[in-house]
mmCIF file of N, CA and C in Angstrom:
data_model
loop_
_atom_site.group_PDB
_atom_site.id
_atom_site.type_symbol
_atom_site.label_atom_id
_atom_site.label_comp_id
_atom_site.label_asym_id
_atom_site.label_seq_id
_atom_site.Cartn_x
_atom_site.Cartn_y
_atom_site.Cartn_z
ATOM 1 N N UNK A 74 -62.420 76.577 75.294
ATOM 2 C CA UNK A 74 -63.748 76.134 74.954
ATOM 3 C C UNK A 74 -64.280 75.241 76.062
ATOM 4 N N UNK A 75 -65.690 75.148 76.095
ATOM 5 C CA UNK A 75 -66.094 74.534 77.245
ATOM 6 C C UNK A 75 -66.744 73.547 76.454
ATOM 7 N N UNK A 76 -66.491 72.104 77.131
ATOM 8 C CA UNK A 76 -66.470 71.035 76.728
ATOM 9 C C UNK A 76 -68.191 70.426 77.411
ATOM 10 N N UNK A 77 -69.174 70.549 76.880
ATOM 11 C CA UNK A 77 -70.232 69.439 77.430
ATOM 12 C C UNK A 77 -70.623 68.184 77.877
ATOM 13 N N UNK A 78 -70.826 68.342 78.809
ATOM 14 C CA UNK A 78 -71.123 66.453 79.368
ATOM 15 C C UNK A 78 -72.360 66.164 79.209
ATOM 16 N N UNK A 79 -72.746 65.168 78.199
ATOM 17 C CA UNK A 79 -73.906 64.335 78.088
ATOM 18 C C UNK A 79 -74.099 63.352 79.189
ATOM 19 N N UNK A 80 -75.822 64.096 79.461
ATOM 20 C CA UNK A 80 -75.807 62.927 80.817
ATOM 21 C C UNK A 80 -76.690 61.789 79.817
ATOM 22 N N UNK A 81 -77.017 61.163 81.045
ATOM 23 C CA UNK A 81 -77.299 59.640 81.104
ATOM 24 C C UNK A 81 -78.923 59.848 81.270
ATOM 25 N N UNK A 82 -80.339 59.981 80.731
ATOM 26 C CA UNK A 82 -81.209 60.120 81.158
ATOM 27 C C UNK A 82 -81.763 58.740 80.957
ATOM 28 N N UNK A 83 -81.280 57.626 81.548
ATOM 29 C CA UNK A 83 -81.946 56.808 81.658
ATOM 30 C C UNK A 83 -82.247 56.328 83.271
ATOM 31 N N UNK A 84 -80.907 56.945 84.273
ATOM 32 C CA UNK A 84 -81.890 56.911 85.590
ATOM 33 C C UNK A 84 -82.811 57.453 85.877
ATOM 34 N N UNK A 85 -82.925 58.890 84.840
ATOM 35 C CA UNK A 85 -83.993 60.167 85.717
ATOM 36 C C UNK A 85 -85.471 59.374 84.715
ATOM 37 N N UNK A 86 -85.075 58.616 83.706
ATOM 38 C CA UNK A 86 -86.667 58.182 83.575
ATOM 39 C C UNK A 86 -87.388 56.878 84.103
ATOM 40 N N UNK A 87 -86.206 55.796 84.662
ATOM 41 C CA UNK A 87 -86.434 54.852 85.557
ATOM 42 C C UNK A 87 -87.002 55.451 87.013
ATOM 43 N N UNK A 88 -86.468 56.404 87.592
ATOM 44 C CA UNK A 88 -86.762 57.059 88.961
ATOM 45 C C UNK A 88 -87.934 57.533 88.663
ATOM 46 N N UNK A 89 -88.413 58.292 87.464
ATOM 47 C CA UNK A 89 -89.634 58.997 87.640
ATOM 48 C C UNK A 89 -91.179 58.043 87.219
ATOM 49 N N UNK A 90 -90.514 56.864 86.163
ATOM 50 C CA UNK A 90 -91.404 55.555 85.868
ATOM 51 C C UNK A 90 -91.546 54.917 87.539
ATOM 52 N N UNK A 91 -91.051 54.736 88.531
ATOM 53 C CA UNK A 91 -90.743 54.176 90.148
ATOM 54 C C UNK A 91 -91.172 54.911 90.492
ATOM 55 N N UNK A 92 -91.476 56.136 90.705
ATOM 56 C CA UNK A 92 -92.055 57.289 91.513
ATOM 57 C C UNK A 92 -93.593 57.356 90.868
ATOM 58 N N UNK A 93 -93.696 57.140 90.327
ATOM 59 C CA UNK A 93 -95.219 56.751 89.738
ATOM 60 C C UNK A 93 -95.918 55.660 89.679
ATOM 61 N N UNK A 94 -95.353 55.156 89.976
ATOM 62 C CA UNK A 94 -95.345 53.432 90.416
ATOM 63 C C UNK A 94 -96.034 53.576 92.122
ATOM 64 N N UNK A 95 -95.078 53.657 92.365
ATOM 65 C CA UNK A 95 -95.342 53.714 93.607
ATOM 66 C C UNK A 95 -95.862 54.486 94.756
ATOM 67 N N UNK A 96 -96.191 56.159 94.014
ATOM 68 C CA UNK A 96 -97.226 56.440 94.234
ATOM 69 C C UNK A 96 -99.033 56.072 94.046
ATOM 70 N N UNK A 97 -98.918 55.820 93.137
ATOM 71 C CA UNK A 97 -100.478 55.034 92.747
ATOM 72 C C UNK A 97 -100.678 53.888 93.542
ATOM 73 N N UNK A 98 -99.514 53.004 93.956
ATOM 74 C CA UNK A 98 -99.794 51.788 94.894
ATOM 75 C C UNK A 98 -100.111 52.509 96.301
ATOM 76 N N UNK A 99 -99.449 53.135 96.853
ATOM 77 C CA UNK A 99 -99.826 53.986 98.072
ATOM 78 C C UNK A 99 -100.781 54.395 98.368
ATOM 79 N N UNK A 100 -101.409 55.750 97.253
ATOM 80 C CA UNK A 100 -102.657 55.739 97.135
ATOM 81 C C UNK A 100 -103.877 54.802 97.342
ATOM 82 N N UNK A 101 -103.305 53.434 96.265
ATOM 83 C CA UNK A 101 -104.719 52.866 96.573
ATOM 84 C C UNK A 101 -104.928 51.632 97.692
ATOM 85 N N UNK A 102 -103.348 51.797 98.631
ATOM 86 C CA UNK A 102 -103.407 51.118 99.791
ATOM 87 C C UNK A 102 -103.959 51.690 100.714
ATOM 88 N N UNK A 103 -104.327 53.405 100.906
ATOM 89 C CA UNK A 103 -104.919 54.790 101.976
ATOM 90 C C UNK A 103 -106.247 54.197 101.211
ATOM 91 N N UNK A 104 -106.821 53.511 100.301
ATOM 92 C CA UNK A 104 -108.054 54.166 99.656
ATOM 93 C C UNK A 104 -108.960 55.238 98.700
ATOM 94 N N UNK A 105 -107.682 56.155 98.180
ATOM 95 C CA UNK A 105 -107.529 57.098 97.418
ATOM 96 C C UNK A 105 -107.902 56.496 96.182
ATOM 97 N N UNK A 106 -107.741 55.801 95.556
ATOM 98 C CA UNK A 106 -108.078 54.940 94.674
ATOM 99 C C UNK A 106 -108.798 53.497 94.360
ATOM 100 N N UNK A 107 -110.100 53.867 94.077
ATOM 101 C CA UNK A 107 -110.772 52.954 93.987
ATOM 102 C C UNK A 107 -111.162 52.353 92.542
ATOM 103 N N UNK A 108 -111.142 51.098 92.575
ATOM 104 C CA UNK A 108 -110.983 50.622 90.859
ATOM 105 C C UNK A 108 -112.625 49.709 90.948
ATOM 106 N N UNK A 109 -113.053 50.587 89.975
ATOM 107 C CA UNK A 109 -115.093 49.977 90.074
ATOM 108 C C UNK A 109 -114.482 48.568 89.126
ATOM 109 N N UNK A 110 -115.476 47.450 89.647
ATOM 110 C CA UNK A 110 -115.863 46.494 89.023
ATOM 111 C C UNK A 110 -116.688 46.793 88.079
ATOM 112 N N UNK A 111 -116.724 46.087 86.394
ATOM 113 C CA UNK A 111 -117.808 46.314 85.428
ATOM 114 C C UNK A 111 -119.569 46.136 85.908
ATOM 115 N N UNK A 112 -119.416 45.586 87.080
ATOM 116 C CA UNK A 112 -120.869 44.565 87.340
ATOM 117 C C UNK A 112 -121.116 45.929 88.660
ATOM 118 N N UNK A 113 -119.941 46.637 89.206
ATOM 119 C CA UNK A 113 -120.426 47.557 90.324
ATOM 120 C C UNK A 113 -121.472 48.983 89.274
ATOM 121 N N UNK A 114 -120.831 49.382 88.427
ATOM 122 C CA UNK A 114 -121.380 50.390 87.397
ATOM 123 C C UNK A 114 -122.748 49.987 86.325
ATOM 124 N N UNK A 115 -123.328 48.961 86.666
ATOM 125 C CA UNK A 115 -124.349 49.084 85.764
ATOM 126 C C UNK A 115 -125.678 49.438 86.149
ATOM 127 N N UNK A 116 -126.221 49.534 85.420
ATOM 128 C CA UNK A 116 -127.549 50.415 85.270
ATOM 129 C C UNK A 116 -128.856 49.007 85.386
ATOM 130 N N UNK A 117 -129.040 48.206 86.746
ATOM 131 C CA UNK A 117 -129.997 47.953 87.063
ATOM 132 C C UNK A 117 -131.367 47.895 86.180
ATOM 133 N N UNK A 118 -132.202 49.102 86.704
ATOM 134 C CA UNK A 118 -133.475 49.022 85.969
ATOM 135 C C UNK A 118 -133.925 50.529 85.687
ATOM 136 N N UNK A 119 -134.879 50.912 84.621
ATOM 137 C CA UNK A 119 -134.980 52.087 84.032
ATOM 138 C C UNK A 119 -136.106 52.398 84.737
ATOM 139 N N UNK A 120 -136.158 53.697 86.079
ATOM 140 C CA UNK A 120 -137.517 54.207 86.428
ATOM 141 C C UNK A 120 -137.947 55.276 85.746
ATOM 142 N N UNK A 121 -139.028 55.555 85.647
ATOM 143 C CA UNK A 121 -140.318 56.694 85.461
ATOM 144 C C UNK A 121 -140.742 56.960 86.826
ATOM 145 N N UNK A 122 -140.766 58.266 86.750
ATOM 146 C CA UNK A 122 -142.012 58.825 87.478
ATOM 147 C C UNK A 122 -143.908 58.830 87.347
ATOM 148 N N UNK A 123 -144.674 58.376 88.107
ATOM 149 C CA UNK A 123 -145.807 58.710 87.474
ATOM 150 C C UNK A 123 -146.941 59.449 88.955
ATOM 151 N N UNK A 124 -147.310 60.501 88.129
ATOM 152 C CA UNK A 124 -147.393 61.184 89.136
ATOM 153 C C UNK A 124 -149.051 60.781 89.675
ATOM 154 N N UNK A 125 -149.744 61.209 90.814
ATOM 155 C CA UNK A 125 -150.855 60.892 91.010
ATOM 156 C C UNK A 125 -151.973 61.078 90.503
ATOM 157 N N UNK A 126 -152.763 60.849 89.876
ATOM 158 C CA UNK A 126 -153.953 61.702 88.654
ATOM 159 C C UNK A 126 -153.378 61.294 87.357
ATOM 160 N N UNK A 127 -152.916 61.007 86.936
ATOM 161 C CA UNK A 127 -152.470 61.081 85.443
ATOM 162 C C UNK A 127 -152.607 59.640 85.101
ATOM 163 N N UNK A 128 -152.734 59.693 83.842
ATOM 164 C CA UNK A 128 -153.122 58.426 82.844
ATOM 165 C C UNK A 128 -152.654 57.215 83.266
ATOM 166 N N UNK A 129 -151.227 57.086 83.351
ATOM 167 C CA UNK A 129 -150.077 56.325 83.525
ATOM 168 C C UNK A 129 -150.811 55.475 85.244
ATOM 169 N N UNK A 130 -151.441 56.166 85.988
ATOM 170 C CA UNK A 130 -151.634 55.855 87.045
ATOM 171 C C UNK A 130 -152.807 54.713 87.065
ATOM 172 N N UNK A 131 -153.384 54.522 86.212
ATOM 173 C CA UNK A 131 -154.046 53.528 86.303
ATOM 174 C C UNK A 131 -154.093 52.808 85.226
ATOM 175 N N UNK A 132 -152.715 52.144 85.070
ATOM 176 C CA UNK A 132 -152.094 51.330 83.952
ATOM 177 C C UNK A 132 -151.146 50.653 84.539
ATOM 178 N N UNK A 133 -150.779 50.842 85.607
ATOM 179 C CA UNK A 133 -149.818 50.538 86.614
ATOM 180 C C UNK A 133 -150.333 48.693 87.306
ATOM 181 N N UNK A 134 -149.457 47.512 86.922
ATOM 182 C CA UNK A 134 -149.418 46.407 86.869
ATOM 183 C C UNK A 134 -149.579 46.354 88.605
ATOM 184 N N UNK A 135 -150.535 45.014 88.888
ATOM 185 C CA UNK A 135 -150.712 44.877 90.483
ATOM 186 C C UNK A 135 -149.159 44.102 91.141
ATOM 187 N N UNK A 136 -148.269 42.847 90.476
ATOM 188 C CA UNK A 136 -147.298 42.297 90.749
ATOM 189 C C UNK A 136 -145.951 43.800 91.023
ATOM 190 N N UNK A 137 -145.396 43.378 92.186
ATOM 191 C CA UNK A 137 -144.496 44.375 92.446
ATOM 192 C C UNK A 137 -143.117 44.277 91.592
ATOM 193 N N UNK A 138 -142.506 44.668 91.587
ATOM 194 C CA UNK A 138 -141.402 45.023 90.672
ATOM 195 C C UNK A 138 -140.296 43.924 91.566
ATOM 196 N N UNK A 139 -139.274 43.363 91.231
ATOM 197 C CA UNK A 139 -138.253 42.846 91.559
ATOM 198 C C UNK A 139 -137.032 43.348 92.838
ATOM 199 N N UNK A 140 -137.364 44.770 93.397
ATOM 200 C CA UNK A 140 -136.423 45.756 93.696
ATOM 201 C C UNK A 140 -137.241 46.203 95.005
ATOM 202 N N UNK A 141 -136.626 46.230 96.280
ATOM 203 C CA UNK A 141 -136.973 46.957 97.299
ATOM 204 C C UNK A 141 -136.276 48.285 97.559
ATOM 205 N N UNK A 142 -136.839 48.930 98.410
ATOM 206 C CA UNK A 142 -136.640 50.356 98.599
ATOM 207 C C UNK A 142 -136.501 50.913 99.823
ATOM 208 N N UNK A 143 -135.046 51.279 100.311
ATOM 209 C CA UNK A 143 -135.157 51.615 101.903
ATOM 210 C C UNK A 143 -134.062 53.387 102.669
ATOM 211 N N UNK A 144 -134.871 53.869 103.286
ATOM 212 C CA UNK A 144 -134.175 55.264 103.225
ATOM 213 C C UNK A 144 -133.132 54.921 104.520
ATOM 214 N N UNK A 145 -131.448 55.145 103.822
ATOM 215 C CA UNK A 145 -130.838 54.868 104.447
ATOM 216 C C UNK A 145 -130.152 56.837 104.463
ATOM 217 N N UNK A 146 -129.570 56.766 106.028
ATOM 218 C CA UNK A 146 -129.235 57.869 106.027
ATOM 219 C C UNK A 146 -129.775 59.193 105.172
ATOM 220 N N UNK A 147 -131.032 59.473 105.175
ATOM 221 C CA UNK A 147 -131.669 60.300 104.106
ATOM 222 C C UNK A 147 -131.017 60.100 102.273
ATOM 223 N N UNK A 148 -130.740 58.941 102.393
ATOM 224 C CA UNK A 148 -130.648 58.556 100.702
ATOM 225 C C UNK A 148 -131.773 57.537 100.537
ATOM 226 N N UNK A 149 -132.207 57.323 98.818
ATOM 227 C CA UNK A 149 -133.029 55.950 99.041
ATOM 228 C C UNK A 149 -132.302 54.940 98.418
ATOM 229 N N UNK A 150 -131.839 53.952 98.853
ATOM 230 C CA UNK A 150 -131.521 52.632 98.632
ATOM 231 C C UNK A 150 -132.048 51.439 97.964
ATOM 232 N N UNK A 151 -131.989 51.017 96.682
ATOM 233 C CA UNK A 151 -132.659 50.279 96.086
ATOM 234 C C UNK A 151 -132.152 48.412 96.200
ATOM 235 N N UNK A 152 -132.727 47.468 97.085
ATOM 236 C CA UNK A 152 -132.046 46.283 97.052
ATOM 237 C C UNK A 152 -132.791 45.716 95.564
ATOM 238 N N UNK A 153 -131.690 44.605 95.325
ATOM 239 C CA UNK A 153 -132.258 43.319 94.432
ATOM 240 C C UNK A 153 -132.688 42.212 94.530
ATOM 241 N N UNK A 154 -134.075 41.850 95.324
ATOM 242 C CA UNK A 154 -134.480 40.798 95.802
ATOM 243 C C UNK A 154 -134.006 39.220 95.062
ATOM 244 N N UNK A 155 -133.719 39.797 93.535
ATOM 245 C CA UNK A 155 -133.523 38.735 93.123
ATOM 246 C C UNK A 155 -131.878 37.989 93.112
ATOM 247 N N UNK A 156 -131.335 39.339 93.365
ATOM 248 C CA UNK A 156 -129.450 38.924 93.246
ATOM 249 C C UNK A 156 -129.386 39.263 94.502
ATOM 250 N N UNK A 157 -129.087 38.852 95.416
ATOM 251 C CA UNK A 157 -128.172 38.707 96.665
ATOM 252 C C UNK A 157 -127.474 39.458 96.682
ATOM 253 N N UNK A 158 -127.409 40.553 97.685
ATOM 254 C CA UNK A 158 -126.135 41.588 97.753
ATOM 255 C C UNK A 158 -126.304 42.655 96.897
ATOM 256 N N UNK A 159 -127.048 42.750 95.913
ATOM 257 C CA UNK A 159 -126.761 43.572 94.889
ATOM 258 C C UNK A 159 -127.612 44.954 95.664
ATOM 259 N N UNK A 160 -127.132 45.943 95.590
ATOM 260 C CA UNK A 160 -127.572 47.261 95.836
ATOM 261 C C UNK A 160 -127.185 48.162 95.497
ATOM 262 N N UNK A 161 -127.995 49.353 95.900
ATOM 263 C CA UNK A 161 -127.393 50.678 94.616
ATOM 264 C C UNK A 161 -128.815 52.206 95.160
ATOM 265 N N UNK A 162 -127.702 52.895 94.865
ATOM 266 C CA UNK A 162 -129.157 54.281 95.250
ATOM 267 C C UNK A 162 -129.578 54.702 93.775
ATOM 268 N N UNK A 163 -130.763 54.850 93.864
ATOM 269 C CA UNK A 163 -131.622 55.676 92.889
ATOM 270 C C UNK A 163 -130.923 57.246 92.313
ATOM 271 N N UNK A 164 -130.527 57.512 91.117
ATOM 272 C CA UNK A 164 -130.396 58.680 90.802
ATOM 273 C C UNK A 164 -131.343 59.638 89.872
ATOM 274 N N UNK A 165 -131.263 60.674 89.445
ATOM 275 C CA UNK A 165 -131.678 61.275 88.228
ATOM 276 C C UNK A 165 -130.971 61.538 87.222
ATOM 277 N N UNK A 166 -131.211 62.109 86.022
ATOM 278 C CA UNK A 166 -130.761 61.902 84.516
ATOM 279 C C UNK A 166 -129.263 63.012 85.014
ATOM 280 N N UNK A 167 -128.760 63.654 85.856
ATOM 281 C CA UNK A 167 -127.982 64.713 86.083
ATOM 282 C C UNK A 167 -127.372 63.742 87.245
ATOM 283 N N UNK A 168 -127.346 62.634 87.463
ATOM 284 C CA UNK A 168 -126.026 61.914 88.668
ATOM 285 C C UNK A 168 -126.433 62.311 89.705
ATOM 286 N N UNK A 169 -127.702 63.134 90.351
ATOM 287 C CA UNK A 169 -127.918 62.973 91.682
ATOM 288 C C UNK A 169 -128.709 62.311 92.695
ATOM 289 N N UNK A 170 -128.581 61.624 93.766
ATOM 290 C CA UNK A 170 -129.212 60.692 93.818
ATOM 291 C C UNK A 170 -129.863 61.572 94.723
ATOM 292 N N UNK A 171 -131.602 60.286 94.810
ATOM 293 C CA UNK A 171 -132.620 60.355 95.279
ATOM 294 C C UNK A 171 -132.608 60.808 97.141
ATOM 295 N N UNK A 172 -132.792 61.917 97.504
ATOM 296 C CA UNK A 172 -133.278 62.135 98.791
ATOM 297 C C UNK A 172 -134.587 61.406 99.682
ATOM 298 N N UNK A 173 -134.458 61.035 100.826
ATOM 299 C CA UNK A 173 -135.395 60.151 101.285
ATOM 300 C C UNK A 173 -135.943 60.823 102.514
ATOM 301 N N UNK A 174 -137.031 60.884 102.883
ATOM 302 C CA UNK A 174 -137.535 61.782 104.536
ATOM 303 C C UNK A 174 -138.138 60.340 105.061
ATOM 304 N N UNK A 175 -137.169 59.861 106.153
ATOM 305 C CA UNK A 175 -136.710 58.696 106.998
ATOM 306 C C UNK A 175 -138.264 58.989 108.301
ATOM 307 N N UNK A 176 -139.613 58.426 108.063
ATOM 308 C CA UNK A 176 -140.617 58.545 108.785
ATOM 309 C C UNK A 176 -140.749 57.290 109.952
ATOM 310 N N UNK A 177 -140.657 57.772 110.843
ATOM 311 C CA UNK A 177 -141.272 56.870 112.234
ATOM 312 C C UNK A 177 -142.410 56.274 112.115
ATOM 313 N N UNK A 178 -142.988 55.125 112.349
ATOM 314 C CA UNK A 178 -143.910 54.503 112.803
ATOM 315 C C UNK A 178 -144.568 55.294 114.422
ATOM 316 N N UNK A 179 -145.460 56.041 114.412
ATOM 317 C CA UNK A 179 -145.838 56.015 116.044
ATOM 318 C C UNK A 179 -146.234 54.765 116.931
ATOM 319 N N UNK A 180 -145.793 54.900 117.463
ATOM 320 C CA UNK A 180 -145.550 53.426 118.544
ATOM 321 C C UNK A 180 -147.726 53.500 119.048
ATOM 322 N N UNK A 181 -147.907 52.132 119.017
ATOM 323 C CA UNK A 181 -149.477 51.981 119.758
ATOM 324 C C UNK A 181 -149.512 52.315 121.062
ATOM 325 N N UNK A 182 -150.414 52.498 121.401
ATOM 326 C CA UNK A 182 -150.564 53.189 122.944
ATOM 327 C C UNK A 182 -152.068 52.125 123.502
#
């Protein structure tokens, strides 16, 4: 009769708890893993569109809004004049953000 040896599975689940360990630290020492701050993910301010001609367009308050607007690398970039540092790009209701066409000033002559 052949006699069975019970192994020991408490190294193979220490090694594989360590191997997971220490892959995820690796990772997020390359940058592979990035862990958002609660204050990096929030939702700023709620825009509308309003298009030119329409009702909405002349209901529109003269004081500017709190938030500047700048086309970086053909994205648009929204700063927070009022929080320091705070920035963020414009998206739509589907996660894609706002495209920007980056226009020259012509120089005076």
């Amino acid at each position: 009769m052949s006699e069975s040896r019970e192994v020991n599975k408490l190294p193979l689940i220490l090694t594989a708890m360590a191997s997971i360990f220490f892959t995820v630290v690796v990772l997020h020492l390359y940058g592979y893993l990035n862990f958002a701050k609660p204050e990096e993910g929030l939702e700023l301010e709620d825009y509308r569109l309003v298009t030119v001609g329409s009702e909405d367009a002349g209901q529109l308050r003269s004081n500017p809004a709190k938030h500047e607007a700048e086309c970086v690398d053909g994205i648009l970039v929204l700063h927070a004049s009022h929080m320091n540092g705070l920035a963020g790009v414009l998206k739509d209701s589907r996660d894609r953000v706002v495209r920007c066409i980056e226009q020259t000033v012509p120089a005076a002559q």
